[in-house]
PDB file of C-alpha atoms in Angstrom:
ATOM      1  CA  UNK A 283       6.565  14.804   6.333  1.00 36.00           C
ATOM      2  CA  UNK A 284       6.904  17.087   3.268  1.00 40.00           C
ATOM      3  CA  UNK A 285       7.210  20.404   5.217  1.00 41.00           C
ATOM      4  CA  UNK A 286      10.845  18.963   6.045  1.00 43.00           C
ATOM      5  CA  UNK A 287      11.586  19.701   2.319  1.00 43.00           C
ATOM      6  CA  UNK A 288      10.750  22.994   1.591  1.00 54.00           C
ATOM      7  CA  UNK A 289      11.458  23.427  -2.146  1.00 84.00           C
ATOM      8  CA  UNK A 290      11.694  20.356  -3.728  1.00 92.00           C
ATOM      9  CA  UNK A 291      12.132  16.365  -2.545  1.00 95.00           C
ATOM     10  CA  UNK A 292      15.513  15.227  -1.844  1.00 90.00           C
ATOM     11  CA  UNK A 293      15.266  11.739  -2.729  1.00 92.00           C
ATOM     12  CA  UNK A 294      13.053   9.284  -4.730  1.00 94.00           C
ATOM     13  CA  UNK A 295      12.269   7.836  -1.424  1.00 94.00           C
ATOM     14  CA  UNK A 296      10.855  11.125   0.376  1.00 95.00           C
ATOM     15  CA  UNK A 297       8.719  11.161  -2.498  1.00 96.00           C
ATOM     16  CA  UNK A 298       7.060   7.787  -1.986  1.00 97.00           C
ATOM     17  CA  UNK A 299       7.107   7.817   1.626  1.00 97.00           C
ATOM     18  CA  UNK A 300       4.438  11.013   1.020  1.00 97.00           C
ATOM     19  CA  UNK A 301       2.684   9.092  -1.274  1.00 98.00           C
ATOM     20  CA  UNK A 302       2.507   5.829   0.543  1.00 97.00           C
ATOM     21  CA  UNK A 303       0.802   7.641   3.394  1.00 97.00           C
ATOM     22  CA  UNK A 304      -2.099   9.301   0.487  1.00 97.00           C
ATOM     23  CA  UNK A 305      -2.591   5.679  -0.582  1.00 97.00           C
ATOM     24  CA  UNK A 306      -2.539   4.654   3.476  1.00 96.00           C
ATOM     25  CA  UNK A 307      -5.813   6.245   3.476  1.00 95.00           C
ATOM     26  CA  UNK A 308      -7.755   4.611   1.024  1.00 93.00           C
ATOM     27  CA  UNK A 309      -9.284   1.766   3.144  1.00 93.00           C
ATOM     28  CA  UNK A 310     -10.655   4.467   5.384  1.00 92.00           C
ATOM     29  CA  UNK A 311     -11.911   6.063   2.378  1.00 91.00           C
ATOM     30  CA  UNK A 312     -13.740   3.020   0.784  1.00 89.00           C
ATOM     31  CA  UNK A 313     -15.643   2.322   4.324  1.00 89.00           C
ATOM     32  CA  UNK A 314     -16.594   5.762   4.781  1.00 87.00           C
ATOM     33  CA  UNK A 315     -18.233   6.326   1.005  1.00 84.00           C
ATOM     34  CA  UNK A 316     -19.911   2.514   1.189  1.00 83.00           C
ATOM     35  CA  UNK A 317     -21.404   3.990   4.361  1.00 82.00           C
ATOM     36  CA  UNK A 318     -22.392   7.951   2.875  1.00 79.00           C
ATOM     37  CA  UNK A 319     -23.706   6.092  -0.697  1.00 79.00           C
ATOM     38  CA  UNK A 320     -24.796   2.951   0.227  1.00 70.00           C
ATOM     39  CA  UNK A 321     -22.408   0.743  -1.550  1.00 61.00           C
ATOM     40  CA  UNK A 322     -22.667   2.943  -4.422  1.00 65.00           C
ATOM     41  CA  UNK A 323     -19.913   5.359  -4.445  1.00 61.00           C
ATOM     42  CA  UNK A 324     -18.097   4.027  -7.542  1.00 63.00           C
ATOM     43  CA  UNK A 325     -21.133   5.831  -9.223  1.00 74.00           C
ATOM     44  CA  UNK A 326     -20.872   9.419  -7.534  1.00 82.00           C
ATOM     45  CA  UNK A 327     -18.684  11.065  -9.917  1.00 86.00           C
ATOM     46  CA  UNK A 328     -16.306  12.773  -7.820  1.00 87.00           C
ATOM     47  CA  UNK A 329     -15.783   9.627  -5.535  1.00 87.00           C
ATOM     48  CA  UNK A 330     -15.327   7.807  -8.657  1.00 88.00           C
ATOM     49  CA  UNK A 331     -12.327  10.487  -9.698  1.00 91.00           C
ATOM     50  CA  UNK A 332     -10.987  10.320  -5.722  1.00 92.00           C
ATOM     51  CA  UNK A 333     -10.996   6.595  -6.088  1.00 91.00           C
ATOM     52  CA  UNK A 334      -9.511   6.364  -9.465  1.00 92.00           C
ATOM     53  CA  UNK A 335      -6.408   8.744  -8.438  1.00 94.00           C
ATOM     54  CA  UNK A 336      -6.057   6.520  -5.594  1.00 95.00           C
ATOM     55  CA  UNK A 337      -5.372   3.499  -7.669  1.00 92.00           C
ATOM     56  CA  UNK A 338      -3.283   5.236 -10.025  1.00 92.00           C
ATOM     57  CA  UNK A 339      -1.081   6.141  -6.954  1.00 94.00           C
ATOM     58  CA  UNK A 340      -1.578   2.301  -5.186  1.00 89.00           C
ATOM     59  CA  UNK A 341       1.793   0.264  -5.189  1.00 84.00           C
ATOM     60  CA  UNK A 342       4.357   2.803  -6.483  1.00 92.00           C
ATOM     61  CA  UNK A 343       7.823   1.559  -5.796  1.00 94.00           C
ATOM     62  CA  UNK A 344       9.602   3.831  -8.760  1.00 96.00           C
ATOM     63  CA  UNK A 345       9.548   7.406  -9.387  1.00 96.00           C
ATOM     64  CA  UNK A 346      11.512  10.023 -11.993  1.00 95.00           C
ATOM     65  CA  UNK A 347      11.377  12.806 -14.133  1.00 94.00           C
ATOM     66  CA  UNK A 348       8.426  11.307 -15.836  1.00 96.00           C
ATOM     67  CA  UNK A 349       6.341   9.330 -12.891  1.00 96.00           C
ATOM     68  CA  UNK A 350       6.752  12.862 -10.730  1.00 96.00           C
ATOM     69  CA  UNK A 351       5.027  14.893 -14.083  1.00 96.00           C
ATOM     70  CA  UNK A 352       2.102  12.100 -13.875  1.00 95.00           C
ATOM     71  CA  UNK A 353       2.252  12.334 -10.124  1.00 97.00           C
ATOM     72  CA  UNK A 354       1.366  15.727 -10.231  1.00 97.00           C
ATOM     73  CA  UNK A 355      -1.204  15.211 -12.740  1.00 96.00           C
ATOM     74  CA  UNK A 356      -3.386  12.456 -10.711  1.00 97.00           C
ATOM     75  CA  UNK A 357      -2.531  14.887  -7.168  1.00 98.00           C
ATOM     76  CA  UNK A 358      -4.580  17.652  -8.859  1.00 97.00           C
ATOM     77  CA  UNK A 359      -7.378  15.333 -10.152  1.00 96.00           C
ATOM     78  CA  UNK A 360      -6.894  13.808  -6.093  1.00 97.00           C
ATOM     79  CA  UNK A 361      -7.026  17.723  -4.359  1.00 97.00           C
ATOM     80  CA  UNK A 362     -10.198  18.224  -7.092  1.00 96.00           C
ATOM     81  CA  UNK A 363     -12.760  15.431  -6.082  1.00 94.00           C
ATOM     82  CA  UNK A 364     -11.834  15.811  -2.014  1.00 94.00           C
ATOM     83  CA  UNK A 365     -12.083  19.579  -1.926  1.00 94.00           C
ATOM     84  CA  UNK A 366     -15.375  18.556  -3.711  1.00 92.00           C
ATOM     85  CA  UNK A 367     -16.247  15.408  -1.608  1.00 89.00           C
ATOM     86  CA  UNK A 368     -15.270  17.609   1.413  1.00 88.00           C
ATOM     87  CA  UNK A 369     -18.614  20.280   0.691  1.00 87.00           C
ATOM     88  CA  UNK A 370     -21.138  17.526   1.246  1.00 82.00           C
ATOM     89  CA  UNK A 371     -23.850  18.112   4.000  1.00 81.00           C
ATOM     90  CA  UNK A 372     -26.761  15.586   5.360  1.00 82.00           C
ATOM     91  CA  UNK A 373     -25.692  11.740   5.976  1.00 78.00           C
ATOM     92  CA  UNK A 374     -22.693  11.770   3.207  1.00 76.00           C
ATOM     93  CA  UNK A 375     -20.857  14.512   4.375  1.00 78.00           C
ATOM     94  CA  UNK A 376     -21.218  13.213   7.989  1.00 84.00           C
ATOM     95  CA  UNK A 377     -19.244   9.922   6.703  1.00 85.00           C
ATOM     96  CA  UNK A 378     -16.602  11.361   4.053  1.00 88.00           C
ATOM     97  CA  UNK A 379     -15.801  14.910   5.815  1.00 89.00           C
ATOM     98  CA  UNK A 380     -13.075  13.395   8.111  1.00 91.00           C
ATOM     99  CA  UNK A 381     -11.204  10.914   5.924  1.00 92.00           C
ATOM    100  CA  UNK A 382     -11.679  13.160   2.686  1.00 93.00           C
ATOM    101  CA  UNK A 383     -10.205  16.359   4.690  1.00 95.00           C
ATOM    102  CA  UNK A 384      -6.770  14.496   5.825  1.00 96.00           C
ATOM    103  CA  UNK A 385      -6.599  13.398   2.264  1.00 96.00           C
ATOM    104  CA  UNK A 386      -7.171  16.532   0.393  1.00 96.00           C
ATOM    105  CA  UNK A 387      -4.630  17.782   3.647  1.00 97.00           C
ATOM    106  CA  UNK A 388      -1.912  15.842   2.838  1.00 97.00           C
ATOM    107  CA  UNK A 389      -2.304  16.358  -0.997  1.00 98.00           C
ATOM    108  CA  UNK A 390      -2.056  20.078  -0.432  1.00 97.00           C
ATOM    109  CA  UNK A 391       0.986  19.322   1.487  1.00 96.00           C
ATOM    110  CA  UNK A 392       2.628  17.153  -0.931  1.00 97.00           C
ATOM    111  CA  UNK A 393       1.642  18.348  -4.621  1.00 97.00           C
ATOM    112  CA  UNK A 394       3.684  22.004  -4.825  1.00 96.00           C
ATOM    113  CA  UNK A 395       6.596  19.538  -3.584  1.00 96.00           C
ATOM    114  CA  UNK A 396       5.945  17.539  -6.392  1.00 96.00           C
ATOM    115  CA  UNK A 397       5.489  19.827  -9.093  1.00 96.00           C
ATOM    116  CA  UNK A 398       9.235  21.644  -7.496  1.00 95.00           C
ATOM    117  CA  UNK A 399      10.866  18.210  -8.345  1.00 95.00           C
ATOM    118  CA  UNK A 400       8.594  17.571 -11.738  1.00 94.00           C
ATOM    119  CA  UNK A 401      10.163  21.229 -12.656  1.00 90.00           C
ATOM    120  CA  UNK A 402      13.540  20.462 -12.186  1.00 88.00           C
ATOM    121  CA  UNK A 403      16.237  19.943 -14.620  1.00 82.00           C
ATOM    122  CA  UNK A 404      17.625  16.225 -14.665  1.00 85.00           C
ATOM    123  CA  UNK A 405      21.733  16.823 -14.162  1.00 87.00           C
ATOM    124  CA  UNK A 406      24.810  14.182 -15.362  1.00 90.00           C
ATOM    125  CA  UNK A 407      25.225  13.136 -12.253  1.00 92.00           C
ATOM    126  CA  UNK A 408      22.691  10.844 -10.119  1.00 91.00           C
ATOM    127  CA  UNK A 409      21.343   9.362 -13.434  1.00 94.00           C
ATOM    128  CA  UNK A 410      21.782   5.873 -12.287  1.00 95.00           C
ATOM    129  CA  UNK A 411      19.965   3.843  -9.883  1.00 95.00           C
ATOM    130  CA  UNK A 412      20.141   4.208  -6.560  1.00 91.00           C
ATOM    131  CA  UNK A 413      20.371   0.399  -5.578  1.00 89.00           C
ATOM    132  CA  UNK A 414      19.632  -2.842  -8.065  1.00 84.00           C
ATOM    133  CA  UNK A 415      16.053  -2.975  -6.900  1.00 92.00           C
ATOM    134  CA  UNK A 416      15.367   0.287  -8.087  1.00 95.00           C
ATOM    135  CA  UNK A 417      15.484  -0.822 -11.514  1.00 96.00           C
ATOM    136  CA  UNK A 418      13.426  -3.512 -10.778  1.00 95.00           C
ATOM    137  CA  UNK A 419      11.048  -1.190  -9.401  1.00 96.00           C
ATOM    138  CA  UNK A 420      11.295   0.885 -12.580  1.00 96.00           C
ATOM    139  CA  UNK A 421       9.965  -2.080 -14.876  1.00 95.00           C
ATOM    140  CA  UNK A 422       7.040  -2.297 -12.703  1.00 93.00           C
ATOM    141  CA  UNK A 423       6.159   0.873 -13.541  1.00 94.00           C
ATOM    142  CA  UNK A 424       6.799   0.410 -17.112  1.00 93.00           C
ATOM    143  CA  UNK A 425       4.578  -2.538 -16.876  1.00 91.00           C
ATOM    144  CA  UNK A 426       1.944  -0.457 -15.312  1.00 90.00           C
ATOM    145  CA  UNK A 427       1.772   2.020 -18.010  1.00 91.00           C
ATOM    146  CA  UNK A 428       1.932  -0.429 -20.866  1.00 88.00           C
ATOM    147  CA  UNK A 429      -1.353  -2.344 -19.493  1.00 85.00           C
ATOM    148  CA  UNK A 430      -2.546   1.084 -18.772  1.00 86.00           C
ATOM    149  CA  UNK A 431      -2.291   1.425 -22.886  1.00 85.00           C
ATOM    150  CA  UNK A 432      -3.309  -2.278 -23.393  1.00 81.00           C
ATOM    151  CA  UNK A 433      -6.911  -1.614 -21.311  1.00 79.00           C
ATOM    152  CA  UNK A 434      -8.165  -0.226 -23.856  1.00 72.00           C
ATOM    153  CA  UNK A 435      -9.374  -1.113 -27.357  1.00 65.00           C
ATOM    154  CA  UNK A 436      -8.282  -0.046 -30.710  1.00 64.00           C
ATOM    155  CA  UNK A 437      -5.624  -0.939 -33.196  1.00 55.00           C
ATOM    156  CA  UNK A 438      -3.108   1.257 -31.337  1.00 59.00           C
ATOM    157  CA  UNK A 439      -3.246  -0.677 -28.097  1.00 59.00           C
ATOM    158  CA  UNK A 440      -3.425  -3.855 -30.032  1.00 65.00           C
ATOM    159  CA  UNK A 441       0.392  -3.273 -31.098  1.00 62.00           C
ATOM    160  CA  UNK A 442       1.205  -3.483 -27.354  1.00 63.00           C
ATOM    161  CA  UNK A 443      -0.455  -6.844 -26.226  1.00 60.00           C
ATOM    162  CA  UNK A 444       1.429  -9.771 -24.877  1.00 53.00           C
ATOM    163  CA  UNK A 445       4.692 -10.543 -26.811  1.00 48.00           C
ATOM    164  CA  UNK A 446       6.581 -13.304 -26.910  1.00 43.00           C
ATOM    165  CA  UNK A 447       8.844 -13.326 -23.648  1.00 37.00           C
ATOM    166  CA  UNK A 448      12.007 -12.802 -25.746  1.00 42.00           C
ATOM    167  CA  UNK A 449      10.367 -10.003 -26.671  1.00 52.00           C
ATOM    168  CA  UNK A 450       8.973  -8.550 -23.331  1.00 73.00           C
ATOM    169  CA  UNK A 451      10.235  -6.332 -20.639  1.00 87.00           C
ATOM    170  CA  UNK A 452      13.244  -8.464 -18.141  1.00 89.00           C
ATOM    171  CA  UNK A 453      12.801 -10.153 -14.657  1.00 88.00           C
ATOM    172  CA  UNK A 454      13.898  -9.734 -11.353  1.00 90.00           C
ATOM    173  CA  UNK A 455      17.668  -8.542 -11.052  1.00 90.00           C
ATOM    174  CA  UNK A 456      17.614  -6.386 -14.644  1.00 94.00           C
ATOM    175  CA  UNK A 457      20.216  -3.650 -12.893  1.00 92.00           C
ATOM    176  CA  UNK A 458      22.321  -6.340 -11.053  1.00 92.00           C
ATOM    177  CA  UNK A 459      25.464  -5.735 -13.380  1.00 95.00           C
ATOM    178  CA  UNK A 460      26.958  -4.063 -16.154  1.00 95.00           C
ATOM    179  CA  UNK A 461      26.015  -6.746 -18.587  1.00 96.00           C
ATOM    180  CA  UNK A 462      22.512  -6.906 -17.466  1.00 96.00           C
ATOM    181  CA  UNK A 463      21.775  -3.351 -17.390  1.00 97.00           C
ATOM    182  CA  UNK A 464      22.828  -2.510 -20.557  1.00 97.00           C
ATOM    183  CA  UNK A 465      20.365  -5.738 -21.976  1.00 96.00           C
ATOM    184  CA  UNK A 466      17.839  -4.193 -19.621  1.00 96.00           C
ATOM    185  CA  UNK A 467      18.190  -1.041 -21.551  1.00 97.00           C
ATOM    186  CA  UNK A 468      17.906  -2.736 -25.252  1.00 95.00           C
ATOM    187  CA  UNK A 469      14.600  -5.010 -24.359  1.00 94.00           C
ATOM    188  CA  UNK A 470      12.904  -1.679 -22.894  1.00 95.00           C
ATOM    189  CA  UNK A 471      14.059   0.299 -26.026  1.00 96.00           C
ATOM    190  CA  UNK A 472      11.997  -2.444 -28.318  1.00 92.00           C
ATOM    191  CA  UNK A 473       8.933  -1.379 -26.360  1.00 92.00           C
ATOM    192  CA  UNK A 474       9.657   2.036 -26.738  1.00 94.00           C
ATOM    193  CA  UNK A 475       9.783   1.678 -30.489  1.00 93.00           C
ATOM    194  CA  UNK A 476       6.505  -0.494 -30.586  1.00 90.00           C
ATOM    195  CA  UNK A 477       4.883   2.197 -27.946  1.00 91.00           C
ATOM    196  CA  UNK A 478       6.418   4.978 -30.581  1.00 93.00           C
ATOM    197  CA  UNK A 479       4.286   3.249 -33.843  1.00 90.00           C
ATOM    198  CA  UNK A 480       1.246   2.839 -32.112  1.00 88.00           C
ATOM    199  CA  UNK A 481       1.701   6.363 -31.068  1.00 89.00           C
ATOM    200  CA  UNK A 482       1.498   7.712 -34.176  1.00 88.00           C
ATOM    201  CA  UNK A 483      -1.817   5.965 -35.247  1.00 85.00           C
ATOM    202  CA  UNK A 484      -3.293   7.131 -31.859  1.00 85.00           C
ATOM    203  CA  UNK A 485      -5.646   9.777 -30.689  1.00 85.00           C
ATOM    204  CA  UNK A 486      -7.080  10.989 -27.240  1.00 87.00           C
ATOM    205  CA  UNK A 487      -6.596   9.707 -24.717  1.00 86.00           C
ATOM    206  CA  UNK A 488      -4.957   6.442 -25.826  1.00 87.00           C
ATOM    207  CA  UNK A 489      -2.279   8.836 -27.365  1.00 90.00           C
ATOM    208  CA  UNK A 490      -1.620  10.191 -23.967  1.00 92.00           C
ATOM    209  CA  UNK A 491      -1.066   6.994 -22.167  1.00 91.00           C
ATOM    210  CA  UNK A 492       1.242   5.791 -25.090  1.00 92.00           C
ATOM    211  CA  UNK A 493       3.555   9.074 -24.937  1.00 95.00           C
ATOM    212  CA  UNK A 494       3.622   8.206 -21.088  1.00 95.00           C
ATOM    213  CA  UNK A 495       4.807   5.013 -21.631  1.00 94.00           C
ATOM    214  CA  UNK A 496       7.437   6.391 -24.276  1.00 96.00           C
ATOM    215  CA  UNK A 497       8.547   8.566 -22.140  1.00 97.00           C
ATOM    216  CA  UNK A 498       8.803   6.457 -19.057  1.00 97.00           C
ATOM    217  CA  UNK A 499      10.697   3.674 -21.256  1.00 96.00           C
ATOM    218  CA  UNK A 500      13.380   6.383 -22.465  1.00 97.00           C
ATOM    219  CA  UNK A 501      13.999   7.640 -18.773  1.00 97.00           C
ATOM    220  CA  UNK A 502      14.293   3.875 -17.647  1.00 97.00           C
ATOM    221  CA  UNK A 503      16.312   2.633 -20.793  1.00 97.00           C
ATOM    222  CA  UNK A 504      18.737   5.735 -19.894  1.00 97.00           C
ATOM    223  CA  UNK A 505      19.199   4.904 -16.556  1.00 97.00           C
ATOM    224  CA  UNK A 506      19.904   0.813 -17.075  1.00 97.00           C
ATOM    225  CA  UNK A 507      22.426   2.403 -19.784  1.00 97.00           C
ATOM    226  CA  UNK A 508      23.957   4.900 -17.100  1.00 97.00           C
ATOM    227  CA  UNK A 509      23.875   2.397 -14.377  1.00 97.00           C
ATOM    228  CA  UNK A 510      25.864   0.143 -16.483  1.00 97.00           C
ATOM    229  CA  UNK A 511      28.648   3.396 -17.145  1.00 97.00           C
ATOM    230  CA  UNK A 512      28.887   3.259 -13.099  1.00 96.00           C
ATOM    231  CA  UNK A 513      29.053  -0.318 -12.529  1.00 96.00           C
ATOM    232  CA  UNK A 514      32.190  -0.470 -15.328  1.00 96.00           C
ATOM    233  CA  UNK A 515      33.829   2.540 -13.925  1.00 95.00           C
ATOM    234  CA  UNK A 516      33.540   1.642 -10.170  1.00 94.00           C
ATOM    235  CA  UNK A 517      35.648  -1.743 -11.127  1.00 91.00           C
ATOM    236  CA  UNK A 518      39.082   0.054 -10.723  1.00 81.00           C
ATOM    237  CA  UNK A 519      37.205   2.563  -7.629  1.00 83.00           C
ATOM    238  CA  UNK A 520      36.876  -0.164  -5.074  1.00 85.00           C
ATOM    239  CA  UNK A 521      32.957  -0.400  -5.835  1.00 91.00           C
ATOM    240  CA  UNK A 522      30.276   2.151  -6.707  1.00 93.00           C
ATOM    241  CA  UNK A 523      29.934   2.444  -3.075  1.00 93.00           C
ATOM    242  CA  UNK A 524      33.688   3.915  -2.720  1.00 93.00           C
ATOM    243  CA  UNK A 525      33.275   5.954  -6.140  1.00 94.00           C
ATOM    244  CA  UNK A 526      29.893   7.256  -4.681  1.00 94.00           C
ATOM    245  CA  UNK A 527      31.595   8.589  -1.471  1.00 93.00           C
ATOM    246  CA  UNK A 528      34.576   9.924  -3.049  1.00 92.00           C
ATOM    247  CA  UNK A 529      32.291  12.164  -5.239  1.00 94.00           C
ATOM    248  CA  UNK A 530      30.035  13.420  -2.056  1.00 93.00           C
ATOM    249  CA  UNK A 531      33.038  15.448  -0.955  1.00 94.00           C
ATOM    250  CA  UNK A 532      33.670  17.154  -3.499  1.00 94.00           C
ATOM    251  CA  UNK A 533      31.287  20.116  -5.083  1.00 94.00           C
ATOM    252  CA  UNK A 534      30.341  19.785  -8.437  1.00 94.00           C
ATOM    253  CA  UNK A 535      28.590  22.657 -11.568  1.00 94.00           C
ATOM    254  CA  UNK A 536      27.115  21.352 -14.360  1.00 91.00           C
ATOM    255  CA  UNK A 537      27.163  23.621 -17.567  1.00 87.00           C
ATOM    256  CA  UNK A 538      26.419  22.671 -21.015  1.00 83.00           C
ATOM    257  CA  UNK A 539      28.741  19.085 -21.545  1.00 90.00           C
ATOM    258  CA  UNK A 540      31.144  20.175 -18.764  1.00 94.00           C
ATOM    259  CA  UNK A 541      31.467  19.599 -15.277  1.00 95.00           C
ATOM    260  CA  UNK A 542      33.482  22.230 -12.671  1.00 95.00           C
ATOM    261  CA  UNK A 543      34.452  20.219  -9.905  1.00 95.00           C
ATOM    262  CA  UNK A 544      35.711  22.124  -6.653  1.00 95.00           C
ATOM    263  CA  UNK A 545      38.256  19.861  -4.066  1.00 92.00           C
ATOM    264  CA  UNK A 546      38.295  19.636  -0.833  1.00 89.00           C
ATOM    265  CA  UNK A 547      41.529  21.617  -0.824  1.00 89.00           C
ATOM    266  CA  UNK A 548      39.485  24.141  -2.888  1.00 91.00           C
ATOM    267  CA  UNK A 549      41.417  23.724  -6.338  1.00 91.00           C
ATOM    268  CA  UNK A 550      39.222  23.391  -9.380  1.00 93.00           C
ATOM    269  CA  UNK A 551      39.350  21.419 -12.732  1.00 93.00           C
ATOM    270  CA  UNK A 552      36.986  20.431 -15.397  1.00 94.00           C
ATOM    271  CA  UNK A 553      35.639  17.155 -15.982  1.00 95.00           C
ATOM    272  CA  UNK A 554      34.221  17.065 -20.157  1.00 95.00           C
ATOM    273  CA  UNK A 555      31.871  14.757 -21.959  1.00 95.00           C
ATOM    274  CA  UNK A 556      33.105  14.252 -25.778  1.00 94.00           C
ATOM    275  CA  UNK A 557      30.655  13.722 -28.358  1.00 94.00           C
ATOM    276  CA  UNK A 558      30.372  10.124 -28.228  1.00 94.00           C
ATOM    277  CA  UNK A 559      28.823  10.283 -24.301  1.00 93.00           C
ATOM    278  CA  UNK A 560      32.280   9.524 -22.493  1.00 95.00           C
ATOM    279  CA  UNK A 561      33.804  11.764 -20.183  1.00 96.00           C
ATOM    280  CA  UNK A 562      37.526  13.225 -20.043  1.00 95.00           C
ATOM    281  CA  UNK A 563      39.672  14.905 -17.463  1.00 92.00           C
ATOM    282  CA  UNK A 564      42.877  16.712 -18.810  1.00 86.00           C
ATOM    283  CA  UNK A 565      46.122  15.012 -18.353  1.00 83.00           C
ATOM    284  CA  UNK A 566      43.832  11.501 -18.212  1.00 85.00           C
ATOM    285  CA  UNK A 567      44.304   9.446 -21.525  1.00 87.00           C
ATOM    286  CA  UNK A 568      41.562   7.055 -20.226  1.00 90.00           C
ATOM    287  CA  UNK A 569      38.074   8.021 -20.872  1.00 95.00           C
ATOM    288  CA  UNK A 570      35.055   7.187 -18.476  1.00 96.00           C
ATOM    289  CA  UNK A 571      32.227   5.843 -19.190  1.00 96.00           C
ATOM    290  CA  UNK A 572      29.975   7.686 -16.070  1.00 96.00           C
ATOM    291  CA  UNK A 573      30.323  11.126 -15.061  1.00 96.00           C
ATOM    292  CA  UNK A 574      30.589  10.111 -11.760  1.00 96.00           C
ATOM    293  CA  UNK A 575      33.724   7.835 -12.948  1.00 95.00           C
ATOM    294  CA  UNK A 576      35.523  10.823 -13.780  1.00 95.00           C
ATOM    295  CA  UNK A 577      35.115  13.336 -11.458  1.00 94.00           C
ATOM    296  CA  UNK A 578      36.257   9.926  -8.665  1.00 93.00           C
ATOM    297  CA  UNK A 579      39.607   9.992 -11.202  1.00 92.00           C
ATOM    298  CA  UNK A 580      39.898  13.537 -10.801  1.00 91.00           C
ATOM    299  CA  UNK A 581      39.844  13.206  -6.969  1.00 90.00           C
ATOM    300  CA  UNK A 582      42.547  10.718  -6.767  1.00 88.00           C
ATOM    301  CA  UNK A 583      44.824  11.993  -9.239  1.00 86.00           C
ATOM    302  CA  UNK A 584      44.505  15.458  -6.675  1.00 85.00           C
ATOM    303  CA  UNK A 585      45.576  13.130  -3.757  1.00 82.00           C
ATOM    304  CA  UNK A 586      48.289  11.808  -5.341  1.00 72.00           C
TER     305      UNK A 586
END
């Protein structure tokens, strides 16, 4: 539950679980309004916001930087209509009261742990996916917010209607290598650059969902592209799994382009990333392509 994370979530996954058990709620919620409005809740405005946050949250699989800033957004807009839906009396209240208070309950419990992660400053490391369904997971998402865009009507969302599919977002397995990561990252940066246009003609509320889906298309694009630096510079680790566990034991501060890393042994050295993105350790002549790449180099060549 999220009082087991007091500041901020830990993981992607703690994140969703809290969702998942919002959204867990919503067939309750749908029996209990039919019941208080007589079928008609979808035109009681605050039902209609409860319902609408609902199915902005229904199905997540992926979330980042950018999906925990919406998060928060559609939480708020969530709290808002139960803490309303919660003051009925008569009939209505009656039916809602219950279900609406363990929503608006949980939401209180999980939106200052949202807007702690939303807050906080993406670092080098961790950049990549966790697993090659998370990327998958990730184009869902993007999917999500372009038909978000492509709803509505105008010349802006126009730009963003079905492509050709050499010319569309990738299938199932997009993060399963190097290679495919890094075209992952290229056919996601094509939307981004239609979603950019259209932005620019755009205005209201249209405008907002395009930035979203800008911004969600850069974070994804950047982590297909970081992914792929892993995947290359686990080949001489013994896996990402091995390069992953070598880099848990040791402790690691990020400053501006440089990385202090701290041994087991308690001897320090610096792990830098040059101007063109790749990362050096001194007395290495081989640069890596990951952070993560070289601070696993700088642990063996201490072993040695």
């Amino acid at each position: 539950m999220p009082a087991d994370h007091p500041d901020a979530y830990g993981s992607a996954r703690d994140a969703l679980a809290d969702i998942w058990r919002i959204t867990a709620l919503r067939q309750q919620l749908i029996d209990a309004a039919a019941r208080a409005f007589l079928f008609e809740y979808l035109r009681q405005p605050q039902a209609a916001q409860l319902f609408g946050a609902l199915d902005d949250l229904d199905d997540m699989r992926y979330i980042g930087p950018v999906e925990y800033r919406r998060t928060v957004e559609v939480l708020s807009t969530l709290q808002g209509a139960a803490s309303t839906l919660e003051l009925l009396d008569g009939d209505a209240g009656e039916w809602l009261r219950q279900p609406v208070r363990q929503v608006r309950e949980l939401v209180d419990k999980t939106l200052p742990l949202m807007k702690a992660t939303a807050g906080r400053a993406p670092g080098a490391l961790g950049a990549h996916f966790c697993d090659r369904y998370e990327g998958d997971f990730a184009l869902d998402a993007l999917r999500q917010a372009q038909r978000r865009v492509t709803r509505t009507r105008g010349a802006a969302a126009d730009v963003l209607r079905p492509v050709p599919p050499d010319e569309g977002l990738p299938g199932p397995g997009a993060g399963a290598s190097s290679r495919s990561c890094r075209s992952s990252a290229r056919q996601v940066d094509a939307l981004v650059q239609r979603a950019s246009l259209a932005r620019a003609a755009a205005a209201g509320s249209v405008a907002d969902r395009l930035q979203h889906l800008v911004d969600l298309g850069m974070e994804v694009s950047s982590r297909f592209t970081a992914t792929a630096c892993i995947l290359e510079d686990a080949r001489d680790s013994g896996g990402v799994s091995r390069l992953l566990a070598d880099v848990a034991t040791v402790q690691v501060d990020e400053t501006t382009d440089a990385l202090t890393v701290t041994m087991p042994s308690g001897e320090t050295s610096t792990v830098r990333r040059e101007p063109d993105g790749q990362w050096t350790l001194a007395g290495e002549p081989r640069p890596y392509a990951s952070p993560e790449g070289a601070v696993a180099a700088l642990l063996r060549a201490s072993r040695s």
